[in-house]
């Protein structure tokens, strides 16, 4: 990457001809630090492998946070790089150490504020094989993802400030319950998600 006199960038990728860009964003990903775990003889596979109690292959050692590859009740084995996951792990380990029963595994959740625009995601978008888009009257957009069986597995929303927070919280409940909402209902901004949750989950005994 070379900076040009007019402030733009000349970018060359693997020997190809360079192309000009006004902005360059480098997304290099993240690699979990597992060196200490490897040295201790713990099982490692895209992070430090732990069970649902967050115990490693040595039952006397726990691992939590970004480096832990854990068994999620809804999504199977995953590794999450998000602060809420680390907080949830810490609470779970505290309960295990104190001999208390584990609570249900929270649905993955992420948020970011980019100036006045808020982005929130619940569930795992990469597990979706189909999707629908809800375009709200206030300009906010919510993208819902479904797996092959029609279960809602993710919801991603973008809007000004915190206007998408309620939709994501409601979607999180549907994902946690393994619900299969009608895509047409989710795409229709006139269908209130809160009422949809009440209608779908109340008969099953799941708290809406």
PDB file of C-alpha atoms in Angstrom:
ATOM      1  CA  UNK A   1       0.000   0.000   0.000  1.00  0.00           C
ATOM      2  CA  UNK A   2       1.440   3.371  -1.034  1.00  0.00           C
ATOM      3  CA  UNK A   3       0.093   6.783  -0.048  1.00  0.00           C
ATOM      4  CA  UNK A   4      -0.286   9.103  -3.047  1.00  0.00           C
ATOM      5  CA  UNK A   5       0.163  12.872  -3.098  1.00  0.00           C
ATOM      6  CA  UNK A   6      -3.590  13.529  -3.310  1.00  0.00           C
ATOM      7  CA  UNK A   7      -4.185  11.512  -0.135  1.00  0.00           C
ATOM      8  CA  UNK A   8      -5.507   8.382  -1.833  1.00  0.00           C
ATOM      9  CA  UNK A   9      -3.838   4.965  -1.733  1.00  0.00           C
ATOM     10  CA  UNK A  10      -2.318   2.729  -4.365  1.00  0.00           C
ATOM     11  CA  UNK A  11      -3.017  -0.870  -3.382  1.00  0.00           C
ATOM     12  CA  UNK A  12      -1.283  -3.881  -4.902  1.00  0.00           C
ATOM     13  CA  UNK A  13      -2.525  -7.387  -4.085  1.00  0.00           C
ATOM     14  CA  UNK A  14      -0.217 -10.345  -4.710  1.00  0.00           C
ATOM     15  CA  UNK A  15       1.592  -8.847  -7.654  1.00  0.00           C
ATOM     16  CA  UNK A  16      -1.497  -7.766  -9.587  1.00  0.00           C
ATOM     17  CA  UNK A  17      -1.817  -4.329 -11.096  1.00  0.00           C
ATOM     18  CA  UNK A  18      -2.357  -1.674  -8.392  1.00  0.00           C
ATOM     19  CA  UNK A  19      -5.737  -0.051  -7.926  1.00  0.00           C
ATOM     20  CA  UNK A  20      -6.558   3.295  -6.366  1.00  0.00           C
ATOM     21  CA  UNK A  21      -8.635   3.593  -3.179  1.00  0.00           C
ATOM     22  CA  UNK A  22      -9.749   6.542  -1.074  1.00  0.00           C
ATOM     23  CA  UNK A  23      -9.896   4.460   2.103  1.00  0.00           C
ATOM     24  CA  UNK A  24      -8.190   1.206   3.113  1.00  0.00           C
ATOM     25  CA  UNK A  25      -9.593  -0.940   5.908  1.00  0.00           C
ATOM     26  CA  UNK A  26      -7.373  -3.756   7.160  1.00  0.00           C
ATOM     27  CA  UNK A  27      -9.378  -6.595   8.705  1.00  0.00           C
ATOM     28  CA  UNK A  28      -6.756  -9.104   9.809  1.00  0.00           C
ATOM     29  CA  UNK A  29      -8.838 -11.175  12.229  1.00  0.00           C
ATOM     30  CA  UNK A  30      -7.705 -12.536  15.567  1.00  0.00           C
ATOM     31  CA  UNK A  31      -5.844 -15.639  16.710  1.00  0.00           C
ATOM     32  CA  UNK A  32      -6.392 -16.989  20.245  1.00  0.00           C
ATOM     33  CA  UNK A  33      -3.367 -17.123  22.518  1.00  0.00           C
ATOM     34  CA  UNK A  34      -3.092 -20.795  23.426  1.00  0.00           C
ATOM     35  CA  UNK A  35       0.639 -21.117  24.030  1.00  0.00           C
ATOM     36  CA  UNK A  36       0.273 -21.475  27.789  1.00  0.00           C
ATOM     37  CA  UNK A  37      -2.493 -24.062  27.361  1.00  0.00           C
ATOM     38  CA  UNK A  38      -0.373 -26.072  24.921  1.00  0.00           C
ATOM     39  CA  UNK A  39       2.561 -25.967  27.322  1.00  0.00           C
ATOM     40  CA  UNK A  40       0.257 -27.233  30.083  1.00  0.00           C
ATOM     41  CA  UNK A  41      -0.893 -30.137  27.917  1.00  0.00           C
ATOM     42  CA  UNK A  42      -4.495 -28.919  27.549  1.00  0.00           C
ATOM     43  CA  UNK A  43      -6.652 -29.769  24.547  1.00  0.00           C
ATOM     44  CA  UNK A  44      -6.609 -26.990  21.940  1.00  0.00           C
ATOM     45  CA  UNK A  45      -8.739 -26.605  18.805  1.00  0.00           C
ATOM     46  CA  UNK A  46      -9.360 -23.044  17.597  1.00  0.00           C
ATOM     47  CA  UNK A  47      -8.917 -21.986  21.204  1.00  0.00           C
ATOM     48  CA  UNK A  48      -8.695 -23.793  24.522  1.00  0.00           C
ATOM     49  CA  UNK A  49     -11.292 -26.572  24.465  1.00  0.00           C
ATOM     50  CA  UNK A  50     -13.719 -26.453  27.416  1.00  0.00           C
ATOM     51  CA  UNK A  51     -16.988 -28.223  28.243  1.00  0.00           C
ATOM     52  CA  UNK A  52     -20.278 -26.574  29.219  1.00  0.00           C
ATOM     53  CA  UNK A  53     -18.918 -25.921  32.709  1.00  0.00           C
ATOM     54  CA  UNK A  54     -15.903 -24.199  31.073  1.00  0.00           C
ATOM     55  CA  UNK A  55     -13.506 -26.841  32.384  1.00  0.00           C
ATOM     56  CA  UNK A  56     -10.560 -27.684  30.177  1.00  0.00           C
ATOM     57  CA  UNK A  57      -9.277 -31.211  29.548  1.00  0.00           C
ATOM     58  CA  UNK A  58      -7.757 -30.871  33.018  1.00  0.00           C
ATOM     59  CA  UNK A  59     -10.835 -30.703  35.307  1.00  0.00           C
ATOM     60  CA  UNK A  60      -8.939 -28.471  37.748  1.00  0.00           C
ATOM     61  CA  UNK A  61      -8.376 -25.745  35.130  1.00  0.00           C
ATOM     62  CA  UNK A  62     -10.996 -23.423  33.622  1.00  0.00           C
ATOM     63  CA  UNK A  63     -10.689 -21.216  30.536  1.00  0.00           C
ATOM     64  CA  UNK A  64     -12.971 -18.289  29.680  1.00  0.00           C
ATOM     65  CA  UNK A  65     -13.268 -15.412  27.254  1.00  0.00           C
ATOM     66  CA  UNK A  66     -12.003 -14.961  23.704  1.00  0.00           C
ATOM     67  CA  UNK A  67      -9.555 -17.864  23.908  1.00  0.00           C
ATOM     68  CA  UNK A  68     -12.117 -20.486  25.013  1.00  0.00           C
ATOM     69  CA  UNK A  69     -13.737 -22.875  22.531  1.00  0.00           C
ATOM     70  CA  UNK A  70     -16.907 -23.839  24.385  1.00  0.00           C
ATOM     71  CA  UNK A  71     -20.013 -25.950  23.835  1.00  0.00           C
ATOM     72  CA  UNK A  72     -22.995 -23.632  23.343  1.00  0.00           C
ATOM     73  CA  UNK A  73     -26.407 -25.169  24.051  1.00  0.00           C
ATOM     74  CA  UNK A  74     -27.942 -23.693  20.881  1.00  0.00           C
ATOM     75  CA  UNK A  75     -25.034 -23.464  18.428  1.00  0.00           C
ATOM     76  CA  UNK A  76     -22.644 -26.248  19.425  1.00  0.00           C
ATOM     77  CA  UNK A  77     -18.913 -25.630  19.737  1.00  0.00           C
ATOM     78  CA  UNK A  78     -18.014 -21.997  19.142  1.00  0.00           C
ATOM     79  CA  UNK A  79     -15.485 -19.362  20.172  1.00  0.00           C
ATOM     80  CA  UNK A  80     -16.730 -15.800  20.690  1.00  0.00           C
ATOM     81  CA  UNK A  81     -14.654 -12.625  20.663  1.00  0.00           C
ATOM     82  CA  UNK A  82     -17.026 -10.326  22.524  1.00  0.00           C
ATOM     83  CA  UNK A  83     -16.958  -8.752  25.963  1.00  0.00           C
ATOM     84  CA  UNK A  84     -20.368 -10.055  27.032  1.00  0.00           C
ATOM     85  CA  UNK A  85     -19.297 -13.630  26.387  1.00  0.00           C
ATOM     86  CA  UNK A  86     -16.298 -13.147  28.676  1.00  0.00           C
ATOM     87  CA  UNK A  87     -18.547 -11.701  31.392  1.00  0.00           C
ATOM     88  CA  UNK A  88     -21.023 -14.582  31.018  1.00  0.00           C
ATOM     89  CA  UNK A  89     -18.153 -17.077  31.265  1.00  0.00           C
ATOM     90  CA  UNK A  90     -16.864 -15.478  34.457  1.00  0.00           C
ATOM     91  CA  UNK A  91     -20.319 -15.696  36.042  1.00  0.00           C
ATOM     92  CA  UNK A  92     -20.708 -19.320  34.951  1.00  0.00           C
ATOM     93  CA  UNK A  93     -17.333 -20.367  36.366  1.00  0.00           C
ATOM     94  CA  UNK A  94     -18.110 -18.598  39.637  1.00  0.00           C
ATOM     95  CA  UNK A  95     -21.322 -20.627  39.922  1.00  0.00           C
ATOM     96  CA  UNK A  96     -19.520 -23.890  39.159  1.00  0.00           C
ATOM     97  CA  UNK A  97     -16.835 -23.207  41.750  1.00  0.00           C
ATOM     98  CA  UNK A  98     -19.518 -22.406  44.333  1.00  0.00           C
ATOM     99  CA  UNK A  99     -21.450 -25.576  43.499  1.00  0.00           C
ATOM    100  CA  UNK A 100     -24.439 -23.729  42.058  1.00  0.00           C
ATOM    101  CA  UNK A 101     -26.383 -24.939  38.992  1.00  0.00           C
ATOM    102  CA  UNK A 102     -25.541 -23.369  35.652  1.00  0.00           C
ATOM    103  CA  UNK A 103     -28.055 -21.017  34.072  1.00  0.00           C
ATOM    104  CA  UNK A 104     -29.017 -21.224  30.405  1.00  0.00           C
ATOM    105  CA  UNK A 105     -26.315 -20.228  27.924  1.00  0.00           C
ATOM    106  CA  UNK A 106     -27.020 -16.701  26.606  1.00  0.00           C
ATOM    107  CA  UNK A 107     -27.406 -16.133  22.871  1.00  0.00           C
ATOM    108  CA  UNK A 108     -24.273 -14.512  21.389  1.00  0.00           C
ATOM    109  CA  UNK A 109     -24.657 -10.745  21.229  1.00  0.00           C
ATOM    110  CA  UNK A 110     -22.474  -7.964  19.867  1.00  0.00           C
ATOM    111  CA  UNK A 111     -22.817  -4.215  19.507  1.00  0.00           C
ATOM    112  CA  UNK A 112     -20.803  -1.313  18.162  1.00  0.00           C
ATOM    113  CA  UNK A 113     -21.410   2.420  17.836  1.00  0.00           C
ATOM    114  CA  UNK A 114     -19.996   4.091  14.732  1.00  0.00           C
ATOM    115  CA  UNK A 115     -20.474   7.813  15.386  1.00  0.00           C
ATOM    116  CA  UNK A 116     -24.287   8.258  15.546  1.00  0.00           C
ATOM    117  CA  UNK A 117     -25.021   4.842  13.981  1.00  0.00           C
ATOM    118  CA  UNK A 118     -25.579   1.802  16.175  1.00  0.00           C
ATOM    119  CA  UNK A 119     -24.987  -1.793  15.095  1.00  0.00           C
ATOM    120  CA  UNK A 120     -26.263  -4.791  17.070  1.00  0.00           C
ATOM    121  CA  UNK A 121     -26.136  -8.507  16.296  1.00  0.00           C
ATOM    122  CA  UNK A 122     -27.659 -11.451  18.135  1.00  0.00           C
ATOM    123  CA  UNK A 123     -27.086 -15.089  17.253  1.00  0.00           C
ATOM    124  CA  UNK A 124     -24.617 -16.251  14.594  1.00  0.00           C
ATOM    125  CA  UNK A 125     -25.179 -14.847  11.072  1.00  0.00           C
ATOM    126  CA  UNK A 126     -22.800 -17.393   9.548  1.00  0.00           C
ATOM    127  CA  UNK A 127     -25.250 -20.169  10.489  1.00  0.00           C
ATOM    128  CA  UNK A 128     -27.982 -18.683   8.279  1.00  0.00           C
ATOM    129  CA  UNK A 129     -28.840 -20.222   4.907  1.00  0.00           C
ATOM    130  CA  UNK A 130     -31.662 -17.778   4.078  1.00  0.00           C
ATOM    131  CA  UNK A 131     -32.683 -14.326   5.224  1.00  0.00           C
ATOM    132  CA  UNK A 132     -35.286 -11.565   5.138  1.00  0.00           C
ATOM    133  CA  UNK A 133     -34.923  -7.829   5.586  1.00  0.00           C
ATOM    134  CA  UNK A 134     -37.132  -5.571   7.709  1.00  0.00           C
ATOM    135  CA  UNK A 135     -36.977  -1.907   6.661  1.00  0.00           C
ATOM    136  CA  UNK A 136     -38.549   0.204   9.375  1.00  0.00           C
ATOM    137  CA  UNK A 137     -40.238   3.549   8.820  1.00  0.00           C
ATOM    138  CA  UNK A 138     -37.608   5.298  10.969  1.00  0.00           C
ATOM    139  CA  UNK A 139     -34.828   4.191   8.608  1.00  0.00           C
ATOM    140  CA  UNK A 140     -33.499   1.348  10.766  1.00  0.00           C
ATOM    141  CA  UNK A 141     -32.836  -1.977   9.038  1.00  0.00           C
ATOM    142  CA  UNK A 142     -32.988  -5.455  10.603  1.00  0.00           C
ATOM    143  CA  UNK A 143     -31.626  -8.526   8.816  1.00  0.00           C
ATOM    144  CA  UNK A 144     -32.986 -11.883  10.024  1.00  0.00           C
ATOM    145  CA  UNK A 145     -31.211 -15.149   9.266  1.00  0.00           C
ATOM    146  CA  UNK A 146     -32.707 -18.670   9.215  1.00  0.00           C
ATOM    147  CA  UNK A 147     -31.107 -22.096   9.118  1.00  0.00           C
ATOM    148  CA  UNK A 148     -32.209 -24.924   6.800  1.00  0.00           C
ATOM    149  CA  UNK A 149     -34.952 -25.999   9.219  1.00  0.00           C
ATOM    150  CA  UNK A 150     -36.484 -22.514   9.341  1.00  0.00           C
ATOM    151  CA  UNK A 151     -35.223 -21.677  12.820  1.00  0.00           C
ATOM    152  CA  UNK A 152     -34.216 -18.084  13.459  1.00  0.00           C
ATOM    153  CA  UNK A 153     -30.461 -18.137  14.144  1.00  0.00           C
ATOM    154  CA  UNK A 154     -29.468 -14.490  13.844  1.00  0.00           C
ATOM    155  CA  UNK A 155     -30.625 -10.899  13.717  1.00  0.00           C
ATOM    156  CA  UNK A 156     -28.440  -7.955  12.719  1.00  0.00           C
ATOM    157  CA  UNK A 157     -29.658  -4.382  12.874  1.00  0.00           C
ATOM    158  CA  UNK A 158     -28.342  -0.930  12.105  1.00  0.00           C
ATOM    159  CA  UNK A 159     -29.918   2.399  12.957  1.00  0.00           C
ATOM    160  CA  UNK A 160     -29.380   5.751  14.613  1.00  0.00           C
ATOM    161  CA  UNK A 161     -28.493   5.633  18.288  1.00  0.00           C
ATOM    162  CA  UNK A 162     -30.222   2.858  20.226  1.00  0.00           C
ATOM    163  CA  UNK A 163     -33.340   2.578  18.046  1.00  0.00           C
ATOM    164  CA  UNK A 164     -32.557  -1.060  17.101  1.00  0.00           C
ATOM    165  CA  UNK A 165     -31.910  -2.312  20.642  1.00  0.00           C
ATOM    166  CA  UNK A 166     -35.482  -3.436  21.322  1.00  0.00           C
ATOM    167  CA  UNK A 167     -35.750  -5.425  18.076  1.00  0.00           C
ATOM    168  CA  UNK A 168     -32.496  -7.222  18.862  1.00  0.00           C
ATOM    169  CA  UNK A 169     -33.572  -8.053  22.420  1.00  0.00           C
ATOM    170  CA  UNK A 170     -36.838  -9.504  21.115  1.00  0.00           C
ATOM    171  CA  UNK A 171     -35.005 -11.445  18.399  1.00  0.00           C
ATOM    172  CA  UNK A 172     -32.648 -12.846  21.021  1.00  0.00           C
ATOM    173  CA  UNK A 173     -35.615 -14.456  22.788  1.00  0.00           C
ATOM    174  CA  UNK A 174     -36.816 -16.071  19.578  1.00  0.00           C
ATOM    175  CA  UNK A 175     -33.328 -17.414  18.840  1.00  0.00           C
ATOM    176  CA  UNK A 176     -32.926 -18.769  22.375  1.00  0.00           C
ATOM    177  CA  UNK A 177     -36.237 -20.627  22.067  1.00  0.00           C
ATOM    178  CA  UNK A 178     -35.342 -22.162  18.698  1.00  0.00           C
ATOM    179  CA  UNK A 179     -38.412 -20.505  17.209  1.00  0.00           C
ATOM    180  CA  UNK A 180     -39.409 -20.742  13.541  1.00  0.00           C
ATOM    181  CA  UNK A 181     -41.237 -17.453  12.888  1.00  0.00           C
ATOM    182  CA  UNK A 182     -42.871 -16.743   9.556  1.00  0.00           C
ATOM    183  CA  UNK A 183     -40.320 -14.812   7.442  1.00  0.00           C
ATOM    184  CA  UNK A 184     -43.145 -12.654   6.113  1.00  0.00           C
ATOM    185  CA  UNK A 185     -43.976 -11.511   9.656  1.00  0.00           C
ATOM    186  CA  UNK A 186     -40.364 -10.563  10.334  1.00  0.00           C
ATOM    187  CA  UNK A 187     -40.095  -8.692   7.043  1.00  0.00           C
ATOM    188  CA  UNK A 188     -43.289  -6.703   7.661  1.00  0.00           C
ATOM    189  CA  UNK A 189     -42.506  -3.594   9.770  1.00  0.00           C
ATOM    190  CA  UNK A 190     -46.205  -3.353  10.695  1.00  0.00           C
ATOM    191  CA  UNK A 191     -45.988  -6.655  12.605  1.00  0.00           C
ATOM    192  CA  UNK A 192     -44.795  -5.875  16.131  1.00  0.00           C
ATOM    193  CA  UNK A 193     -41.976  -8.214  17.103  1.00  0.00           C
ATOM    194  CA  UNK A 194     -42.954  -8.011  20.769  1.00  0.00           C
ATOM    195  CA  UNK A 195     -46.442  -9.322  20.017  1.00  0.00           C
ATOM    196  CA  UNK A 196     -44.979 -11.968  17.712  1.00  0.00           C
ATOM    197  CA  UNK A 197     -42.823 -13.257  20.568  1.00  0.00           C
ATOM    198  CA  UNK A 198     -45.790 -13.308  22.923  1.00  0.00           C
ATOM    199  CA  UNK A 199     -47.854 -15.279  20.427  1.00  0.00           C
ATOM    200  CA  UNK A 200     -45.108 -17.794  19.608  1.00  0.00           C
ATOM    201  CA  UNK A 201     -43.500 -18.424  22.987  1.00  0.00           C
ATOM    202  CA  UNK A 202     -46.240 -18.054  25.603  1.00  0.00           C
ATOM    203  CA  UNK A 203     -47.981 -21.375  24.742  1.00  0.00           C
ATOM    204  CA  UNK A 204     -44.693 -23.275  25.097  1.00  0.00           C
ATOM    205  CA  UNK A 205     -44.081 -22.062  28.637  1.00  0.00           C
ATOM    206  CA  UNK A 206     -41.108 -19.965  27.549  1.00  0.00           C
ATOM    207  CA  UNK A 207     -41.216 -16.546  29.157  1.00  0.00           C
ATOM    208  CA  UNK A 208     -41.824 -13.969  26.342  1.00  0.00           C
TER     209      UNK A 208
END
